[in-house]
CSV table of C-alpha atoms in Angstrom, one decimal:
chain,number,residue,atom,x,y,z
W,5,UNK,CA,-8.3,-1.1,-34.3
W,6,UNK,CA,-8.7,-4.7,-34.1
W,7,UNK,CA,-9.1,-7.4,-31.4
W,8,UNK,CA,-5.9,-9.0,-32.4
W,9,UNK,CA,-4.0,-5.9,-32.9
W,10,UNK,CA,-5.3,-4.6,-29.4
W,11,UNK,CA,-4.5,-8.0,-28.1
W,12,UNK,CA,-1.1,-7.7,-29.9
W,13,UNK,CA,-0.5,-4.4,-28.5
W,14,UNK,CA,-0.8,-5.6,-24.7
W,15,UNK,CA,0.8,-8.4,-25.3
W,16,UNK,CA,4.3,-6.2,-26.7
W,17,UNK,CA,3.6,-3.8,-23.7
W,18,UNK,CA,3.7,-6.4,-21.1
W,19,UNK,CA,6.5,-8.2,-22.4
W,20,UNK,CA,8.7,-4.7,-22.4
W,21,UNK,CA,7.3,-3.6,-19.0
W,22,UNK,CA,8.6,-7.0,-17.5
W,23,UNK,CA,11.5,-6.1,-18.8
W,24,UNK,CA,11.8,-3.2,-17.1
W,25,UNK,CA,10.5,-4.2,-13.9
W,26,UNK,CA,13.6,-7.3,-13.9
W,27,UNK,CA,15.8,-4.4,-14.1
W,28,UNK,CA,14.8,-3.3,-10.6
W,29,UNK,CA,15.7,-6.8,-9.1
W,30,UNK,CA,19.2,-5.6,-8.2
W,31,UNK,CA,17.3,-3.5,-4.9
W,32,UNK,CA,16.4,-7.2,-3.8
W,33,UNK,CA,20.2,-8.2,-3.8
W,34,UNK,CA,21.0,-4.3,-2.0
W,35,UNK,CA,18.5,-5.3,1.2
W,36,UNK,CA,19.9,-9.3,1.4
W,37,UNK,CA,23.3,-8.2,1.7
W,38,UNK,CA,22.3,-5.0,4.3
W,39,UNK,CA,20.3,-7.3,6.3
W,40,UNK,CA,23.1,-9.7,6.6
W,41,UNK,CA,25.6,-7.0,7.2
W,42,UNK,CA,23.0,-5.9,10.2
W,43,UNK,CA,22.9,-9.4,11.2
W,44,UNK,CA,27.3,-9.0,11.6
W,45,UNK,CA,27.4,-5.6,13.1
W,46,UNK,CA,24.9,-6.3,16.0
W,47,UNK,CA,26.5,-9.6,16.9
W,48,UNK,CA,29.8,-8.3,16.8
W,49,UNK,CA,28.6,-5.1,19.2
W,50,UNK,CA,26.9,-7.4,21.4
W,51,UNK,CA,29.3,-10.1,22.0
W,52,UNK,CA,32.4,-9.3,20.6
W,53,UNK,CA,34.7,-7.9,23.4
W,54,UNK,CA,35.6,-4.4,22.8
W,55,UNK,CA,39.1,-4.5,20.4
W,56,UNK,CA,39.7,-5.1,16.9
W,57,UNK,CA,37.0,-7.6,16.0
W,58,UNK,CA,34.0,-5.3,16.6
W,59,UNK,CA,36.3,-2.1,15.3
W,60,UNK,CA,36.3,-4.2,12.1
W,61,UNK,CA,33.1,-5.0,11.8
W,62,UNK,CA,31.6,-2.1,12.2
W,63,UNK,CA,34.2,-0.7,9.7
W,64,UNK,CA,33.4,-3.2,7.0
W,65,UNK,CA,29.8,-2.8,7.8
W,66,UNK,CA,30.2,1.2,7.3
W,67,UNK,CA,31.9,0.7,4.0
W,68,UNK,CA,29.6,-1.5,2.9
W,69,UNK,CA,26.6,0.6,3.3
W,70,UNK,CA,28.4,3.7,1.6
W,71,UNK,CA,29.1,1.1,-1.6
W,72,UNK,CA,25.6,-0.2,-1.9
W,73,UNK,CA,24.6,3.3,-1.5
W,74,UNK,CA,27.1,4.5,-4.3
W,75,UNK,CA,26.2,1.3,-6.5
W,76,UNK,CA,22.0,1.7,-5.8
W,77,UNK,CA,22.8,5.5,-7.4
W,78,UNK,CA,24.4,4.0,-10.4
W,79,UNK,CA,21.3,1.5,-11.2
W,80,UNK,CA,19.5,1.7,-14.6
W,81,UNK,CA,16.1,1.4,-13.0
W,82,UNK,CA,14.8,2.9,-9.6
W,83,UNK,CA,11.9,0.6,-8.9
W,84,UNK,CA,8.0,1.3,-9.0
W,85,UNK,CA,7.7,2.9,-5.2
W,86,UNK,CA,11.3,2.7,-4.7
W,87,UNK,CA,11.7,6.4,-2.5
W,88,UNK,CA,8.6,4.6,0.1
W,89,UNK,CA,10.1,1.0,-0.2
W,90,UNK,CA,13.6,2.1,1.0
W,91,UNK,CA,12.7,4.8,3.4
W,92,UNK,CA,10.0,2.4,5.2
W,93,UNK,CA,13.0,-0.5,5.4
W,94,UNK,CA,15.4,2.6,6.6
W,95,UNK,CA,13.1,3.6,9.2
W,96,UNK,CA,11.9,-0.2,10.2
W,97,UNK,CA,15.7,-1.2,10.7
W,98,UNK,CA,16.7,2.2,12.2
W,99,UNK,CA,14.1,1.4,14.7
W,100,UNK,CA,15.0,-2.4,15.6
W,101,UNK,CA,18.9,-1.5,15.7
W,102,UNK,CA,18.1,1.6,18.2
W,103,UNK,CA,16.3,-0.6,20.6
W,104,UNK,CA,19.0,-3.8,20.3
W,105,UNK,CA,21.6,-1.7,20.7
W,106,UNK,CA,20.5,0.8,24.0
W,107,UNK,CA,18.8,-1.6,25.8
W,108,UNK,CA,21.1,-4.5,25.1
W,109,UNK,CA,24.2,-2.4,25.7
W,110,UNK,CA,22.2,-1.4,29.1
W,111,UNK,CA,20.7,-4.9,30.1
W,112,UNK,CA,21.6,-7.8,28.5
W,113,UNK,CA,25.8,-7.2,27.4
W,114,UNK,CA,27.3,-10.5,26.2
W,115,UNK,CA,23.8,-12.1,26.3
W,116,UNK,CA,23.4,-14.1,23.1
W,117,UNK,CA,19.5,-14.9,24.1
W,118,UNK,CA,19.1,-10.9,23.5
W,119,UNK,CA,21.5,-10.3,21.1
W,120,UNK,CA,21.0,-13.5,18.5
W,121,UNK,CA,17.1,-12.9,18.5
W,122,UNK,CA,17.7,-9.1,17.8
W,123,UNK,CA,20.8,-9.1,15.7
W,124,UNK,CA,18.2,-10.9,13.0
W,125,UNK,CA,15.1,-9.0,14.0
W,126,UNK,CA,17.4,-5.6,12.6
W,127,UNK,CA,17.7,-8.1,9.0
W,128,UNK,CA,13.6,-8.6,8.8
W,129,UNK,CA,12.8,-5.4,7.4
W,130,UNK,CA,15.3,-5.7,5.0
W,131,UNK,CA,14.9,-9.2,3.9
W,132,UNK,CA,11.5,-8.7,4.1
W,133,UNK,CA,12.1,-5.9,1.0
W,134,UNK,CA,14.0,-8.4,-0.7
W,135,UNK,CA,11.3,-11.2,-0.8
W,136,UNK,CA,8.9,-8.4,-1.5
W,137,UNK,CA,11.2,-7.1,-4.9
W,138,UNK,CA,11.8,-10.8,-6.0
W,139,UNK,CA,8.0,-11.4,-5.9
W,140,UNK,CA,6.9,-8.4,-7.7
W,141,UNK,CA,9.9,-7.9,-10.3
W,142,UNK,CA,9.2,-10.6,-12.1
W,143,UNK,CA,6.9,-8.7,-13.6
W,144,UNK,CA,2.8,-9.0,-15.0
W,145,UNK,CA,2.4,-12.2,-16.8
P,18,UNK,CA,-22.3,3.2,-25.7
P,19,UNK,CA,-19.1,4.2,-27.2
P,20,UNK,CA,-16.7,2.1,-28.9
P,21,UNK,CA,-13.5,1.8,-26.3
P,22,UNK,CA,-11.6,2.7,-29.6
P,23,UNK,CA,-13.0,6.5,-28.9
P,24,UNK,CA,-10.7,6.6,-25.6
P,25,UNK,CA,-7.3,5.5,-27.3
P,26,UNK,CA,-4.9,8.1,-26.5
P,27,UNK,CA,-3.9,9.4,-29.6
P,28,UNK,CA,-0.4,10.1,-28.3
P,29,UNK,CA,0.7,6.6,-27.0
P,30,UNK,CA,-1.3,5.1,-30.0
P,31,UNK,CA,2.1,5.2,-31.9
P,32,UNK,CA,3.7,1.8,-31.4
P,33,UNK,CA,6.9,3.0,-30.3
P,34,UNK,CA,5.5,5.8,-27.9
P,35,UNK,CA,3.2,3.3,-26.2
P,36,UNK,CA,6.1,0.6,-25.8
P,37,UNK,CA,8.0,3.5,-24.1
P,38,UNK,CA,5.5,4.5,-21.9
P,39,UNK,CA,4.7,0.7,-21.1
P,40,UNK,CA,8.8,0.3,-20.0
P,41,UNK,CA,8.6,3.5,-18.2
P,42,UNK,CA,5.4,2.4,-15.9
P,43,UNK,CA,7.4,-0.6,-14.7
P,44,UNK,CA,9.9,1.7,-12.8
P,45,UNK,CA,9.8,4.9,-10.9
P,46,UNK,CA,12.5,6.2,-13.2
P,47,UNK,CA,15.1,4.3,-15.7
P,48,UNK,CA,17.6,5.4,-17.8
P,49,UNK,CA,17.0,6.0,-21.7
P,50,UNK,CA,20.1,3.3,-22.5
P,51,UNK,CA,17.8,1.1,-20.8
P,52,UNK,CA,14.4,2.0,-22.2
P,53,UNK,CA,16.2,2.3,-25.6
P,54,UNK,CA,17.4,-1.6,-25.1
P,55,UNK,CA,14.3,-2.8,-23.9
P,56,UNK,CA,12.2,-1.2,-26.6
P,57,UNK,CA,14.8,-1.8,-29.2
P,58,UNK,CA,14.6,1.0,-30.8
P,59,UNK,CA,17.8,3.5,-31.5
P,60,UNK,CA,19.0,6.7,-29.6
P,61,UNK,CA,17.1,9.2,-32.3
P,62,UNK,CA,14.2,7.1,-32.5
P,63,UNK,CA,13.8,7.5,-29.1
P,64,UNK,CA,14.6,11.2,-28.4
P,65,UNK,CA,12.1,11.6,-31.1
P,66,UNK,CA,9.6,9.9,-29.2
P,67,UNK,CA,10.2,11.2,-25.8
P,68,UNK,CA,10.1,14.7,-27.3
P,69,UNK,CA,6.7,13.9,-28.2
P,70,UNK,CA,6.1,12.4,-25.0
P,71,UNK,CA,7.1,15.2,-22.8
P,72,UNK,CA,5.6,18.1,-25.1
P,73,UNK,CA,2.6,15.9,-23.8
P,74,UNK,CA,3.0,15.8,-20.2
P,75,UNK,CA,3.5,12.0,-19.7
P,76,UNK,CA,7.0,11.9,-19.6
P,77,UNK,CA,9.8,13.4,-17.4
P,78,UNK,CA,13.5,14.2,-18.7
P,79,UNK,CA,16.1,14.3,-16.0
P,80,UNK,CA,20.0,14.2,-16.5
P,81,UNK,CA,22.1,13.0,-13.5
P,82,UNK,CA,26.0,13.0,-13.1
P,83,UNK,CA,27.5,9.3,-12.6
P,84,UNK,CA,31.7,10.4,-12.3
P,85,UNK,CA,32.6,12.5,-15.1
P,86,UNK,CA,29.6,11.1,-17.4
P,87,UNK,CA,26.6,13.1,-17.4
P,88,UNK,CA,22.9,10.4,-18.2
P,89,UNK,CA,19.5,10.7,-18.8
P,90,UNK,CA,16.4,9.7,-16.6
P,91,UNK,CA,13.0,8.9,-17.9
P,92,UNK,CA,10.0,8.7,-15.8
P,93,UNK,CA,6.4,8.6,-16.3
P,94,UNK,CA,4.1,11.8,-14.7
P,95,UNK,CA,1.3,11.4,-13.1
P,96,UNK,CA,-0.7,12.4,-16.1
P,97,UNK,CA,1.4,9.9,-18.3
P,98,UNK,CA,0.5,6.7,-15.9
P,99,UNK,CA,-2.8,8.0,-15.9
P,100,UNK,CA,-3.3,8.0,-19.8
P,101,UNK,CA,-1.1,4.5,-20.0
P,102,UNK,CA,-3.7,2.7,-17.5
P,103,UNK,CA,-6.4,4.8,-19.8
P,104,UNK,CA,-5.2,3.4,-22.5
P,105,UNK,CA,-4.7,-0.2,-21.4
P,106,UNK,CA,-8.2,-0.7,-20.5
P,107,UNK,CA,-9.0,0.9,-23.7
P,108,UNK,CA,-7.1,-1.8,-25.4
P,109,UNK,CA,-8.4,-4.6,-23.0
P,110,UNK,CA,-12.2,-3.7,-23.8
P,111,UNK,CA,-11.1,-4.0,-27.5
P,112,UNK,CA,-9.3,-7.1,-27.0
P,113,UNK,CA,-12.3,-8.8,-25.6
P,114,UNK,CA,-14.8,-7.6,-28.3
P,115,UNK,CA,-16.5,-5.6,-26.1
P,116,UNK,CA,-18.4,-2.4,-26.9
P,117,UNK,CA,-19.9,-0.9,-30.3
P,118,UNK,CA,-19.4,-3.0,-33.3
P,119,UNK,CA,-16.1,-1.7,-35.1
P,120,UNK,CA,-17.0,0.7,-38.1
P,121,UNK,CA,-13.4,0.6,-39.8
């Protein structure tokens, strides 16, 4: 084999694996819109007063998880590392809600300066994935 | 020293195989629809090649229901991503010049 063809042959191999790596973007999109649905829920069970606005958005939050699940099982491409990626953001914003939700239910109801501050600390890990999968799907150059 | 051409792996070496194993190491897993559009190659090309592929060990088959439809999976084993990265610096070292003088 020759330099060029070897050259040539990286060259095709890189160009199809940023292909493929592009077609793992969509998990970015999946953790922007669970962050800001995380963002909704924990305002709405921190300040909203109990009745129909918090009922809702916790529904709509609910039904919007089970769809992005539904739709992240229908994807084309499961990203490199995807099973640790999403468990890790699972477990980071499983943590973060826990603790906004028991101690501000227990100390600080209707207080937005615990509330606000924690509502978007339960979006970091996700949004963190997200900037994480934009910067890395784009693929080798 | 050897040449680098000595470590080619003489199972990605094909064009084809080496494009699908280079699709398959940007993903965990991906479906052969996509790997069979990103390659651009057609459905029996690619079964051929995968066939080859996981005879080898470098490749994993899965199938997976989506409603009533019924897709495949591909992903790269251990042992295929090891012989891709293998075979990439194999390529690399030829690609800048270095090691034994080519003899054909």
């Amino acid at each position: 084999m020759r330099e060029d063809e070897a050259r040539d042959a990286l060259e095709r191999a890189g160009s199809v694996e940023n292909r493929v790596r592009r077609g793992g973007r969509w998990l970015a999109g999946y953790c922007a819109l669970y962050g800001t649905g995380s963002i909704a829920v924990v305002l709405a069970v921190g300040l909203a007063p109990h009745g129909p606005l918090r009922t809702g958005v916790f529904a709509v939050f609910m039904v919007m998880v089970v769809v992005l699940v539904v739709w992240a099982a229908t994807r084309p491409v499961k990203p490199r590392g995807f099973a640790w990626l999403h468990t890790g953001m699972i477990a980071g914003w499983a943590v973060l809600y826990t603790v906004a939700l028991n101690v501000g239910l227990r100390a600080f109801p209707g207080d937005p300066a615990w509330w606000v501050p924690m509502a978007v600390a339960t979006a970091v890990p996700p949004w963190v994935l997200a900037a994480y999968m934009l910067r890395t799907s784009g693929g080798r150059a | 020293m050897k040449h680098p051409r000595s470590r080619l792996d003489e199972v990605i070496h094909s064009p084809v195989r080496f494009s699908v194993v280079a699709a398959l190491a940007g993903a965990d897993q991906a479906e052969f629809r996509f790997v069979r559009d990103a390659v651009e190659v057609s459905d029996s090309q690619l079964s051929k090649q995968v066939s080859v592929l996981e005879k080898a060990g470098y490749v994993k088959v899965g199938k997976f229901a989506v409603g009533r439809r019924t897709r495949t999976s591909l992903s790269l084993t251990p042992e295929g991503r090891a012989a891709f990265d293998a075979h990439v610096r194999a390529l690399r070292e030829i690609a800048e010049g270095s090691g034994a003088p080519d003899q054909g």
